[in-house]
mmCIF file of C-alpha atoms in Angstrom:
data_model
loop_
_atom_site.group_PDB
_atom_site.id
_atom_site.type_symbol
_atom_site.label_atom_id
_atom_site.label_comp_id
_atom_site.label_asym_id
_atom_site.label_seq_id
_atom_site.Cartn_x
_atom_site.Cartn_y
_atom_site.Cartn_z
ATOM 1 C CA UNK F 17 -5.854 -6.326 5.703
ATOM 2 C CA UNK F 18 -5.197 -5.214 2.193
ATOM 3 C CA UNK F 19 -7.486 -3.211 -0.060
ATOM 4 C CA UNK F 20 -8.838 -5.975 -1.954
ATOM 5 C CA UNK F 21 -11.666 -8.433 -1.643
ATOM 6 C CA UNK F 22 -11.532 -10.244 1.777
ATOM 7 C CA UNK F 23 -11.191 -13.915 1.329
ATOM 8 C CA UNK F 24 -13.038 -15.682 4.037
ATOM 9 C CA UNK F 25 -11.100 -18.525 5.361
ATOM 10 C CA UNK F 26 -14.018 -20.135 7.023
ATOM 11 C CA UNK F 27 -17.309 -21.058 5.363
ATOM 12 C CA UNK F 28 -20.634 -20.070 6.903
ATOM 13 C CA UNK F 29 -22.496 -22.803 8.665
ATOM 14 C CA UNK F 30 -25.993 -23.784 7.772
ATOM 15 C CA UNK F 31 -28.487 -22.781 10.394
ATOM 16 C CA UNK F 32 -30.957 -25.556 9.544
ATOM 17 C CA UNK F 33 -32.657 -27.730 12.315
ATOM 18 C CA UNK F 34 -33.385 -31.461 11.469
ATOM 19 C CA UNK F 35 -36.771 -32.878 12.084
ATOM 20 C CA UNK F 36 -36.566 -36.079 14.155
ATOM 21 C CA UNK F 37 -38.630 -37.759 11.566
ATOM 22 C CA UNK F 38 -36.602 -37.004 8.576
ATOM 23 C CA UNK F 39 -35.193 -40.074 6.682
ATOM 24 C CA UNK F 40 -31.828 -38.117 5.584
ATOM 25 C CA UNK F 41 -29.629 -35.872 7.171
ATOM 26 C CA UNK F 42 -26.449 -33.864 6.352
ATOM 27 C CA UNK F 43 -22.887 -33.832 7.308
ATOM 28 C CA UNK F 44 -21.155 -30.502 6.684
ATOM 29 C CA UNK F 45 -17.928 -28.821 7.732
ATOM 30 C CA UNK F 46 -14.561 -27.507 6.790
ATOM 31 C CA UNK F 47 -11.027 -28.963 6.263
ATOM 32 C CA UNK F 48 -8.367 -26.330 7.290
ATOM 33 C CA UNK F 49 -4.808 -26.245 7.903
ATOM 34 C CA UNK F 50 -3.701 -26.847 11.460
ATOM 35 C CA UNK F 51 -3.819 -23.863 13.721
ATOM 36 C CA UNK F 52 -5.567 -21.563 10.940
ATOM 37 C CA UNK F 53 -8.770 -20.988 9.429
ATOM 38 C CA UNK F 54 -7.328 -21.312 5.961
ATOM 39 C CA UNK F 55 -9.342 -24.020 3.916
ATOM 40 C CA UNK F 56 -7.666 -26.886 2.111
ATOM 41 C CA UNK F 57 -9.347 -26.714 -1.581
ATOM 42 C CA UNK F 58 -10.140 -30.172 -2.825
ATOM 43 C CA UNK F 59 -9.722 -32.154 0.211
ATOM 44 C CA UNK F 60 -11.377 -35.525 0.022
ATOM 45 C CA UNK F 61 -14.038 -36.679 2.670
ATOM 46 C CA UNK F 62 -14.638 -40.372 2.626
ATOM 47 C CA UNK F 63 -18.075 -40.766 4.787
ATOM 48 C CA UNK F 64 -18.313 -44.346 5.992
ATOM 49 C CA UNK F 65 -21.311 -45.754 7.757
ATOM 50 C CA UNK F 66 -20.344 -47.800 10.405
ATOM 51 C CA UNK F 67 -23.497 -49.222 11.961
ATOM 52 C CA UNK F 68 -24.375 -50.956 8.602
ATOM 53 C CA UNK F 69 -22.415 -50.746 5.052
ATOM 54 C CA UNK F 70 -22.625 -47.570 3.445
ATOM 55 C CA UNK F 71 -20.332 -45.091 1.791
ATOM 56 C CA UNK F 72 -20.843 -41.328 0.887
ATOM 57 C CA UNK F 73 -17.774 -39.597 -0.459
ATOM 58 C CA UNK F 74 -17.489 -35.888 -0.909
ATOM 59 C CA UNK F 75 -14.829 -33.374 -1.982
ATOM 60 C CA UNK F 76 -14.295 -30.186 -0.243
ATOM 61 C CA UNK F 77 -14.806 -26.806 -2.407
ATOM 62 C CA UNK F 78 -12.066 -24.205 -3.283
ATOM 63 C CA UNK F 79 -12.543 -22.787 0.366
ATOM 64 C CA UNK F 80 -12.196 -26.291 2.075
ATOM 65 C CA UNK F 81 -15.878 -26.701 2.705
ATOM 66 C CA UNK F 82 -17.735 -30.005 2.382
ATOM 67 C CA UNK F 83 -21.203 -30.951 2.482
ATOM 68 C CA UNK F 84 -23.202 -33.965 1.903
ATOM 69 C CA UNK F 85 -27.040 -33.513 2.391
ATOM 70 C CA UNK F 86 -28.238 -37.058 1.758
ATOM 71 C CA UNK F 87 -26.803 -39.459 4.294
ATOM 72 C CA UNK F 88 -29.370 -41.696 6.017
ATOM 73 C CA UNK F 89 -30.226 -39.858 9.295
ATOM 74 C CA UNK F 90 -30.343 -42.848 11.609
ATOM 75 C CA UNK F 91 -26.709 -43.880 10.819
ATOM 76 C CA UNK F 92 -23.372 -43.493 12.580
ATOM 77 C CA UNK F 93 -20.453 -42.406 10.409
ATOM 78 C CA UNK F 94 -16.643 -42.182 10.395
ATOM 79 C CA UNK F 95 -15.173 -39.392 8.200
ATOM 80 C CA UNK F 96 -11.755 -40.189 6.484
ATOM 81 C CA UNK F 97 -10.124 -37.021 5.478
ATOM 82 C CA UNK F 98 -7.190 -36.722 3.122
ATOM 83 C CA UNK F 99 -5.573 -34.083 0.906
ATOM 84 C CA UNK F 100 -2.420 -33.896 -1.264
ATOM 85 C CA UNK F 101 0.688 -32.656 1.029
ATOM 86 C CA UNK F 102 -1.270 -33.245 4.302
ATOM 87 C CA UNK F 103 -1.313 -36.164 6.866
ATOM 88 C CA UNK F 104 -4.846 -37.762 6.783
ATOM 89 C CA UNK F 105 -7.219 -37.622 9.688
ATOM 90 C CA UNK F 106 -10.566 -39.005 10.854
ATOM 91 C CA UNK F 107 -13.557 -38.460 12.862
ATOM 92 C CA UNK F 108 -15.602 -41.350 14.047
ATOM 93 C CA UNK F 109 -18.992 -41.917 15.805
ATOM 94 C CA UNK F 110 -20.392 -38.953 13.950
ATOM 95 C CA UNK F 111 -24.282 -38.770 13.681
ATOM 96 C CA UNK F 112 -26.077 -36.251 11.249
ATOM 97 C CA UNK F 113 -27.669 -34.537 14.341
ATOM 98 C CA UNK F 114 -24.126 -33.457 15.382
ATOM 99 C CA UNK F 115 -22.690 -33.510 12.040
ATOM 100 C CA UNK F 116 -23.073 -29.820 10.794
ATOM 101 C CA UNK F 117 -20.384 -27.357 11.113
ATOM 102 C CA UNK F 118 -17.586 -29.907 11.784
ATOM 103 C CA UNK F 119 -14.091 -28.881 11.661
ATOM 104 C CA UNK F 120 -11.135 -30.979 10.805
ATOM 105 C CA UNK F 121 -7.554 -29.769 10.798
ATOM 106 C CA UNK F 122 -4.726 -31.227 8.946
ATOM 107 C CA UNK F 123 -1.018 -31.283 9.577
ATOM 108 C CA UNK F 124 1.644 -31.196 6.721
ATOM 109 C CA UNK F 125 2.423 -34.619 5.289
ATOM 110 C CA UNK F 126 2.710 -36.982 2.435
ATOM 111 C CA UNK F 127 -0.634 -36.861 1.221
ATOM 112 C CA UNK F 128 -1.489 -40.580 1.551
ATOM 113 C CA UNK F 129 -4.946 -41.839 2.176
ATOM 114 C CA UNK F 130 -6.228 -43.953 4.982
ATOM 115 C CA UNK F 131 -9.102 -46.665 4.944
ATOM 116 C CA UNK F 132 -11.232 -48.268 7.537
ATOM 117 C CA UNK F 133 -8.864 -51.180 7.438
ATOM 118 C CA UNK F 134 -6.091 -49.114 8.046
ATOM 119 C CA UNK F 135 -7.775 -47.878 11.455
ATOM 120 C CA UNK F 136 -8.763 -51.511 12.373
ATOM 121 C CA UNK F 137 -5.109 -52.570 11.874
ATOM 122 C CA UNK F 138 -3.916 -49.561 13.803
ATOM 123 C CA UNK F 139 -6.364 -50.251 16.676
ATOM 124 C CA UNK F 140 -8.211 -46.942 15.680
ATOM 125 C CA UNK F 141 -5.243 -44.852 16.351
ATOM 126 C CA UNK F 142 -2.876 -44.871 13.693
ATOM 127 C CA UNK F 143 -2.689 -44.783 9.866
ATOM 128 C CA UNK F 144 -1.077 -47.961 8.268
ATOM 129 C CA UNK F 145 1.394 -46.009 5.812
ATOM 130 C CA UNK F 146 4.961 -46.816 7.087
ATOM 131 C CA UNK F 147 6.370 -43.860 8.858
ATOM 132 C CA UNK F 148 3.345 -41.655 8.673
ATOM 133 C CA UNK F 149 2.060 -40.027 11.867
ATOM 134 C CA UNK F 150 -1.053 -41.343 13.221
ATOM 135 C CA UNK F 151 -4.301 -39.462 12.473
ATOM 136 C CA UNK F 152 -5.833 -38.083 15.483
ATOM 137 C CA UNK F 153 -9.111 -39.247 16.880
ATOM 138 C CA UNK F 154 -11.035 -36.652 18.387
ATOM 139 C CA UNK F 155 -13.141 -36.987 21.582
ATOM 140 C CA UNK F 156 -16.676 -35.430 21.803
ATOM 141 C CA UNK F 157 -15.148 -32.677 24.025
ATOM 142 C CA UNK F 158 -12.478 -31.941 21.555
ATOM 143 C CA UNK F 159 -14.997 -31.627 18.773
ATOM 144 C CA UNK F 160 -17.072 -29.176 20.915
ATOM 145 C CA UNK F 161 -14.038 -27.145 21.636
ATOM 146 C CA UNK F 162 -12.994 -26.938 18.031
ATOM 147 C CA UNK F 163 -16.742 -25.997 16.932
ATOM 148 C CA UNK F 164 -16.492 -23.280 19.491
ATOM 149 C CA UNK F 165 -13.304 -21.943 18.213
ATOM 150 C CA UNK F 166 -14.347 -22.412 14.606
ATOM 151 C CA UNK F 167 -17.740 -20.191 15.398
ATOM 152 C CA UNK F 168 -15.642 -17.622 16.932
ATOM 153 C CA UNK F 169 -13.300 -17.522 13.985
ATOM 154 C CA UNK F 170 -16.363 -17.266 11.522
ATOM 155 C CA UNK F 171 -17.705 -14.559 13.513
ATOM 156 C CA UNK F 172 -14.492 -12.596 13.713
ATOM 157 C CA UNK F 173 -14.008 -12.995 9.553
ATOM 158 C CA UNK F 174 -17.646 -11.924 9.010
ATOM 159 C CA UNK F 175 -17.219 -8.832 11.087
ATOM 160 C CA UNK F 176 -13.859 -8.135 9.293
ATOM 161 C CA UNK F 177 -15.712 -8.471 5.977
ATOM 162 C CA UNK F 178 -18.288 -6.179 6.998
ATOM 163 C CA UNK F 179 -15.912 -3.632 8.032
ATOM 164 C CA UNK F 180 -13.881 -3.976 4.996
ATOM 165 C CA UNK F 181 -16.861 -3.430 2.721
ATOM 166 C CA UNK F 182 -17.706 -0.409 4.763
ATOM 167 C CA UNK F 183 -14.228 0.916 4.435
ATOM 168 C CA UNK F 184 -14.164 0.428 0.799
ATOM 169 C CA UNK F 185 -17.401 2.751 0.370
ATOM 170 C CA UNK F 186 -16.092 5.180 2.692
ATOM 171 C CA UNK F 187 -12.540 5.177 0.957
ATOM 172 C CA UNK F 188 -14.226 5.532 -2.548
ATOM 173 C CA UNK F 189 -16.513 8.267 -1.039
ATOM 174 C CA UNK F 190 -13.280 10.189 0.022
ATOM 175 C CA UNK F 191 -11.744 9.874 -3.417
ATOM 176 C CA UNK F 192 -14.860 11.242 -5.082
ATOM 177 C CA UNK F 193 -14.932 14.102 -2.740
ATOM 178 C CA UNK F 194 -11.325 14.850 -3.150
ATOM 179 C CA UNK F 195 -11.592 14.856 -6.920
ATOM 180 C CA UNK F 196 -14.373 17.453 -6.495
ATOM 181 C CA UNK F 197 -12.143 19.467 -4.332
ATOM 182 C CA UNK F 198 -14.275 18.823 -1.272
ATOM 183 C CA UNK F 199 -11.010 18.422 0.940
ATOM 184 C CA UNK F 200 -12.833 18.697 4.260
ATOM 185 C CA UNK F 201 -15.197 15.971 3.331
ATOM 186 C CA UNK F 202 -12.628 13.670 1.779
ATOM 187 C CA UNK F 203 -10.373 14.185 5.015
ATOM 188 C CA UNK F 204 -13.387 13.074 7.150
ATOM 189 C CA UNK F 205 -13.985 10.064 4.943
ATOM 190 C CA UNK F 206 -10.327 9.106 4.873
ATOM 191 C CA UNK F 207 -10.200 9.488 8.721
ATOM 192 C CA UNK F 208 -13.193 7.227 9.127
ATOM 193 C CA UNK F 209 -11.681 4.707 6.693
ATOM 194 C CA UNK F 210 -8.648 4.579 8.639
ATOM 195 C CA UNK F 211 -10.608 3.817 11.925
ATOM 196 C CA UNK F 212 -11.929 0.638 10.223
ATOM 197 C CA UNK F 213 -8.423 -0.472 8.589
ATOM 198 C CA UNK F 214 -5.424 1.291 9.660
ATOM 199 C CA UNK F 215 -3.212 -1.034 7.813
ATOM 200 C CA UNK F 216 -4.132 0.445 4.303
ATOM 201 C CA UNK F 217 -1.452 2.462 2.521
ATOM 202 C CA UNK F 218 -3.769 4.063 -0.026
ATOM 203 C CA UNK F 219 -6.004 5.511 2.902
ATOM 204 C CA UNK F 220 -3.115 7.271 4.606
ATOM 205 C CA UNK F 221 -1.389 8.396 1.173
ATOM 206 C CA UNK F 222 -4.797 10.005 0.111
ATOM 207 C CA UNK F 223 -5.451 11.437 3.546
ATOM 208 C CA UNK F 224 -2.057 13.084 3.278
ATOM 209 C CA UNK F 225 -2.686 14.504 -0.281
ATOM 210 C CA UNK F 226 -6.117 15.702 0.834
ATOM 211 C CA UNK F 227 -4.779 17.448 3.906
ATOM 212 C CA UNK F 228 -2.062 18.983 1.663
ATOM 213 C CA UNK F 229 -4.429 20.340 -0.714
ATOM 214 C CA UNK F 230 -6.718 21.831 2.027
ATOM 215 C CA UNK F 231 -3.614 23.408 3.490
ATOM 216 C CA UNK F 232 -2.800 25.120 0.046
ATOM 217 C CA UNK F 233 -6.331 26.444 0.051
ATOM 218 C CA UNK F 234 -5.849 27.867 3.462
ATOM 219 C CA UNK F 235 -2.592 29.083 2.838
ATOM 220 C CA UNK F 236 -3.901 31.165 -0.175
ATOM 221 C CA UNK F 237 -6.858 32.553 1.733
ATOM 222 C CA UNK F 238 -4.218 33.785 4.274
ATOM 223 C CA UNK F 239 -2.204 35.373 1.499
ATOM 224 C CA UNK F 240 -5.373 37.326 0.539
ATOM 225 C CA UNK F 241 -5.434 38.767 3.923
ATOM 226 C CA UNK F 242 -7.432 36.134 6.165
ATOM 227 C CA UNK F 243 -4.794 35.519 8.739
ATOM 228 C CA UNK F 244 -7.017 33.134 10.668
ATOM 229 C CA UNK F 245 -6.102 30.676 7.778
ATOM 230 C CA UNK F 246 -2.585 30.811 8.494
ATOM 231 C CA UNK F 247 -2.537 28.392 11.677
ATOM 232 C CA UNK F 248 -5.188 26.144 10.024
ATOM 233 C CA UNK F 249 -2.720 25.873 6.960
ATOM 234 C CA UNK F 250 0.205 25.152 9.230
ATOM 235 C CA UNK F 251 -1.906 22.365 10.989
ATOM 236 C CA UNK F 252 -2.976 20.902 7.657
ATOM 237 C CA UNK F 253 0.637 20.593 6.493
ATOM 238 C CA UNK F 254 1.731 18.931 9.727
ATOM 239 C CA UNK F 255 -1.061 16.362 9.517
ATOM 240 C CA UNK F 256 -0.310 15.875 5.902
ATOM 241 C CA UNK F 257 3.346 15.104 6.680
ATOM 242 C CA UNK F 258 2.000 12.600 9.499
ATOM 243 C CA UNK F 259 -0.287 10.795 7.272
ATOM 244 C CA UNK F 260 2.415 10.346 4.655
ATOM 245 C CA UNK F 261 4.809 8.880 7.480
ATOM 246 C CA UNK F 262 1.929 6.293 8.165
ATOM 247 C CA UNK F 263 1.742 5.330 4.528
ATOM 248 C CA UNK F 264 5.420 5.024 4.232
ATOM 249 C CA UNK F 265 5.591 2.799 7.081
ATOM 250 C CA UNK F 266 3.183 0.400 5.329
ATOM 251 C CA UNK F 267 4.848 0.813 1.897
ATOM 252 C CA UNK F 268 8.161 -0.219 3.410
ATOM 253 C CA UNK F 269 6.696 -3.748 4.048
ATOM 254 C CA UNK F 270 6.532 -4.512 0.232
ATOM 255 C CA UNK F 271 9.860 -3.136 -0.697
ATOM 256 C CA UNK F 272 11.493 -6.579 0.289
ATOM 257 C CA UNK F 273 9.084 -8.399 -1.769
ATOM 258 C CA UNK F 274 10.609 -8.844 -5.373
ATOM 259 C CA UNK F 275 7.156 -9.149 -6.882
ATOM 260 C CA UNK F 276 5.929 -5.917 -5.379
ATOM 261 C CA UNK F 277 9.351 -3.861 -4.995
ATOM 262 C CA UNK F 278 8.969 -1.914 -8.409
ATOM 263 C CA UNK F 279 5.461 -0.593 -7.549
ATOM 264 C CA UNK F 280 6.361 -0.083 -3.883
ATOM 265 C CA UNK F 281 9.375 2.233 -4.885
ATOM 266 C CA UNK F 282 7.046 4.267 -7.067
ATOM 267 C CA UNK F 283 4.474 4.613 -4.237
ATOM 268 C CA UNK F 284 7.172 5.444 -1.736
ATOM 269 C CA UNK F 285 8.543 8.214 -4.051
ATOM 270 C CA UNK F 286 5.146 9.625 -4.409
ATOM 271 C CA UNK F 287 4.351 9.613 -0.721
ATOM 272 C CA UNK F 288 7.751 11.259 0.083
ATOM 273 C CA UNK F 289 6.754 14.106 -2.217
ATOM 274 C CA UNK F 290 3.722 14.582 -0.378
ATOM 275 C CA UNK F 291 5.468 14.856 2.714
ATOM 276 C CA UNK F 292 8.268 17.016 1.257
ATOM 277 C CA UNK F 293 5.781 19.413 -0.507
ATOM 278 C CA UNK F 294 3.884 19.894 2.913
ATOM 279 C CA UNK F 295 7.082 20.501 4.969
ATOM 280 C CA UNK F 296 8.516 22.666 2.089
ATOM 281 C CA UNK F 297 5.496 25.049 2.156
ATOM 282 C CA UNK F 298 5.804 25.247 5.928
ATOM 283 C CA UNK F 299 9.226 26.434 5.494
ATOM 284 C CA UNK F 300 9.009 28.554 2.443
ATOM 285 C CA UNK F 301 5.674 30.488 3.151
ATOM 286 C CA UNK F 302 4.976 29.892 6.842
ATOM 287 C CA UNK F 303 8.630 30.556 8.248
ATOM 288 C CA UNK F 304 8.773 27.120 9.873
ATOM 289 C CA UNK F 305 12.418 26.839 9.393
ATOM 290 C CA UNK F 306 12.785 23.344 11.241
ATOM 291 C CA UNK F 307 10.998 21.980 8.193
ATOM 292 C CA UNK F 308 13.733 22.888 5.628
ATOM 293 C CA UNK F 309 15.995 20.043 6.421
ATOM 294 C CA UNK F 310 13.173 17.295 6.693
ATOM 295 C CA UNK F 311 11.709 18.578 3.388
ATOM 296 C CA UNK F 312 15.096 18.537 1.441
ATOM 297 C CA UNK F 313 15.949 15.008 2.923
ATOM 298 C CA UNK F 314 12.338 13.623 1.731
ATOM 299 C CA UNK F 315 12.909 15.068 -1.774
ATOM 300 C CA UNK F 316 16.376 13.659 -1.868
ATOM 301 C CA UNK F 317 15.046 10.149 -0.973
ATOM 302 C CA UNK F 318 12.436 10.564 -3.694
ATOM 303 C CA UNK F 319 15.012 11.441 -6.280
ATOM 304 C CA UNK F 320 17.149 8.335 -5.281
ATOM 305 C CA UNK F 321 14.083 6.028 -5.676
ATOM 306 C CA UNK F 322 13.235 7.539 -9.005
ATOM 307 C CA UNK F 323 14.011 5.445 -12.213
ATOM 308 C CA UNK F 324 13.165 8.326 -14.653
ATOM 309 C CA UNK F 325 15.938 11.201 -15.025
ATOM 310 C CA UNK F 326 13.326 13.663 -15.327
ATOM 311 C CA UNK F 327 11.575 12.748 -12.039
ATOM 312 C CA UNK F 328 15.082 12.801 -10.433
ATOM 313 C CA UNK F 329 15.835 16.303 -11.552
ATOM 314 C CA UNK F 330 12.319 17.616 -10.623
ATOM 315 C CA UNK F 331 12.773 16.443 -7.011
ATOM 316 C CA UNK F 332 16.388 17.789 -6.831
ATOM 317 C CA UNK F 333 15.044 21.204 -8.263
ATOM 318 C CA UNK F 334 12.342 21.275 -5.700
ATOM 319 C CA UNK F 335 14.771 20.478 -2.556
ATOM 320 C CA UNK F 336 16.938 23.434 -3.964
ATOM 321 C CA UNK F 337 13.997 25.747 -4.121
ATOM 322 C CA UNK F 338 13.184 25.126 -0.489
ATOM 323 C CA UNK F 339 16.527 26.225 0.334
ATOM 324 C CA UNK F 340 16.505 29.132 -1.890
ATOM 325 C CA UNK F 341 12.634 30.335 -0.770
ATOM 326 C CA UNK F 342 13.594 29.775 2.872
ATOM 327 C CA UNK F 343 16.385 32.126 3.047
ATOM 328 C CA UNK F 344 19.333 29.480 2.926
ATOM 329 C CA UNK F 345 20.876 30.961 -0.185
ATOM 330 C CA UNK F 346 24.288 29.348 0.197
ATOM 331 C CA UNK F 347 22.784 25.913 0.500
ATOM 332 C CA UNK F 348 20.559 26.722 -2.679
ATOM 333 C CA UNK F 349 23.777 27.650 -4.583
ATOM 334 C CA UNK F 350 25.416 24.413 -3.698
ATOM 335 C CA UNK F 351 22.220 22.410 -4.579
ATOM 336 C CA UNK F 352 21.778 24.070 -8.071
ATOM 337 C CA UNK F 353 25.498 23.512 -8.917
ATOM 338 C CA UNK F 354 25.135 19.860 -8.007
ATOM 339 C CA UNK F 355 22.277 19.493 -10.366
ATOM 340 C CA UNK F 356 24.234 21.375 -13.386
ATOM 341 C CA UNK F 357 27.179 19.093 -12.614
ATOM 342 C CA UNK F 358 25.269 16.183 -13.632
ATOM 343 C CA UNK F 359 22.932 17.950 -16.210
ATOM 344 C CA UNK F 360 24.962 21.078 -17.763
ATOM 345 C CA UNK F 361 22.048 21.975 -20.052
ATOM 346 C CA UNK F 362 19.258 22.097 -17.498
ATOM 347 C CA UNK F 363 17.842 25.695 -17.965
ATOM 348 C CA UNK F 364 15.648 25.437 -14.897
ATOM 349 C CA UNK F 365 18.762 25.103 -12.679
ATOM 350 C CA UNK F 366 20.510 27.820 -14.538
ATOM 351 C CA UNK F 367 17.992 30.343 -14.159
ATOM 352 C CA UNK F 368 17.674 29.453 -10.348
ATOM 353 C CA UNK F 369 21.221 29.396 -9.899
ATOM 354 C CA UNK F 370 21.640 32.872 -11.391
ATOM 355 C CA UNK F 371 19.149 34.270 -8.744
ATOM 356 C CA UNK F 372 20.817 32.399 -6.070
ATOM 357 C CA UNK F 373 24.232 33.679 -6.935
ATOM 358 C CA UNK F 374 22.727 37.331 -7.070
ATOM 359 C CA UNK F 375 21.222 36.750 -3.459
ATOM 360 C CA UNK F 376 24.610 36.069 -1.897
ATOM 361 C CA UNK F 377 26.272 39.016 -3.847
ATOM 362 C CA UNK F 378 28.099 36.861 -6.250
ATOM 363 C CA UNK F 379 27.112 39.379 -9.150
ATOM 364 C CA UNK F 380 29.678 38.163 -11.916
ATOM 365 C CA UNK F 381 28.760 34.609 -11.360
ATOM 366 C CA UNK F 382 25.322 35.551 -11.595
ATOM 367 C CA UNK F 383 25.708 37.382 -14.656
ATOM 368 C CA UNK F 384 27.774 34.495 -16.294
ATOM 369 C CA UNK F 385 25.102 31.893 -15.292
ATOM 370 C CA UNK F 386 22.265 34.255 -16.830
ATOM 371 C CA UNK F 387 24.298 34.466 -20.131
ATOM 372 C CA UNK F 388 24.619 30.738 -20.092
ATOM 373 C CA UNK F 389 20.829 30.569 -19.626
ATOM 374 C CA UNK F 390 20.273 32.950 -22.658
ATOM 375 C CA UNK F 391 22.690 31.033 -24.778
ATOM 376 C CA UNK F 392 20.969 27.631 -23.932
ATOM 377 C CA UNK F 393 17.204 28.451 -23.625
ATOM 378 C CA UNK F 394 14.950 28.615 -26.431
ATOM 379 C CA UNK F 395 13.685 31.951 -27.658
ATOM 380 C CA UNK F 396 10.241 30.998 -26.582
ATOM 381 C CA UNK F 397 10.923 30.572 -22.963
ATOM 382 C CA UNK F 398 8.877 33.095 -21.054
ATOM 383 C CA UNK F 399 12.113 33.910 -18.849
ATOM 384 C CA UNK F 400 14.243 35.035 -21.480
ATOM 385 C CA UNK F 401 12.999 38.639 -21.589
ATOM 386 C CA UNK F 402 13.054 38.841 -17.805
ATOM 387 C CA UNK F 403 16.839 37.450 -17.678
ATOM 388 C CA UNK F 404 18.127 39.859 -20.659
ATOM 389 C CA UNK F 405 16.744 42.980 -18.121
ATOM 390 C CA UNK F 406 18.323 41.460 -15.102
ATOM 391 C CA UNK F 407 21.531 40.851 -16.758
ATOM 392 C CA UNK F 408 21.696 44.286 -17.991
ATOM 393 C CA UNK F 409 21.089 45.877 -14.646
ATOM 394 C CA UNK F 410 23.801 43.411 -13.110
ATOM 395 C CA UNK F 411 26.338 44.426 -15.368
ATOM 396 C CA UNK F 412 25.470 48.115 -15.236
ATOM 397 C CA UNK F 413 24.567 48.457 -11.499
ATOM 398 C CA UNK F 414 27.728 46.462 -10.448
ATOM 399 C CA UNK F 415 30.296 47.642 -12.955
ATOM 400 C CA UNK F 416 30.822 44.124 -14.150
ATOM 401 C CA UNK F 417 32.734 42.734 -17.084
ATOM 402 C CA UNK F 418 29.961 41.806 -19.604
ATOM 403 C CA UNK F 419 29.873 37.902 -19.839
ATOM 404 C CA UNK F 420 30.666 36.640 -23.428
ATOM 405 C CA UNK F 421 28.102 34.510 -25.022
ATOM 406 C CA UNK F 422 29.060 30.976 -25.805
ATOM 407 C CA UNK F 423 28.967 29.892 -29.213
ATOM 408 C CA UNK F 424 26.069 27.720 -30.110
ATOM 409 C CA UNK F 425 26.591 23.815 -30.249
ATOM 410 C CA UNK F 426 26.778 22.430 -33.675
ATOM 411 C CA UNK F 427 24.881 19.280 -34.341
ATOM 412 C CA UNK F 428 26.945 16.277 -35.037
ATOM 413 C CA UNK F 429 27.140 15.417 -38.697
ATOM 414 C CA UNK F 430 25.001 12.600 -39.639
ATOM 415 C CA UNK F 431 26.669 9.162 -40.093
ATOM 416 C CA UNK F 432 26.916 8.042 -43.669
ATOM 417 C CA UNK F 433 25.163 4.914 -44.460
ATOM 418 C CA UNK F 434 27.672 2.089 -45.263
#
């Protein structure tokens, strides 16, 4: 079930009893596609009185439901049902006393209509149109069986509608609590919503985000000295990644649909970030080293899905940072180098690469990279003063050759108008 208004494919039956002395009765039911509860909008129902002459035609509504509340109660009727694109069918021997909650199933066909003359010529068992399948005459037992199936389907749909409405309210409550930073309350609501409908991408994605945010809160508390929060943070991050995986499994279903693929790619990238962030913090802050590679992989997938260059670099930088802050300096050097190969003037990658080189004792490379950072970054960048100090210490402390400043790039001359 998707997070949208649930369309009931069967209509509610009228719970009305007819007094035996009433002069008029009602014929009511639904026209649906064979083997489903999906109504056929606009199906035509010709109600023909067979004990004496009389016609009472109606048309089904947009849900396939039809109703005629003014047929003579004492009559006996045959219903001729047709719809464009379907083979016609009929019910005979129907009386208003049994004519509520009827269900008619149609098979695909040429959409032709049948008349009482067609039935007479076919001996009551076939339509007259050449090559058309015969409309099926239902026995009283078959009508009863179909009615039981119809009632069961109706009850199931009504429960699904009720569950869906409850799920929406609980989900919206979770969003409100999450916005108010009541992450524990939001997590409880999203978990309750998932019990009602586990096929909702939005529930799992928002649950993952709420778990991640609570994990960050617990991590910050542990860094302040409350070490009891450390394990709680680890569990929240683990659960956040698990919720993200469930969201990813659901969004995969939309990637193959051209109408949904663009939005699905964005949702997948966003969800991969939730997963990667959670796993990355476990690696960087909690020392769970087995989370390094999964986090980097998730960031890489998010980068591949992103259409905007800025987003691609953002995810690539995040992956490189997981390597660097987890102590995998050599891997971080390679990651930052790869970013700069495609984006030579990216000052964030330059700054981090300078730090990464220093961490693996490649001091000259570090100094050269920091000098390039100073040549490229605007003077207003808050890291400039820090890098100047670090660069001086690198050169003096390691007896390095001072790196040469690169000449500023000249702006291309403006083209003259023809």
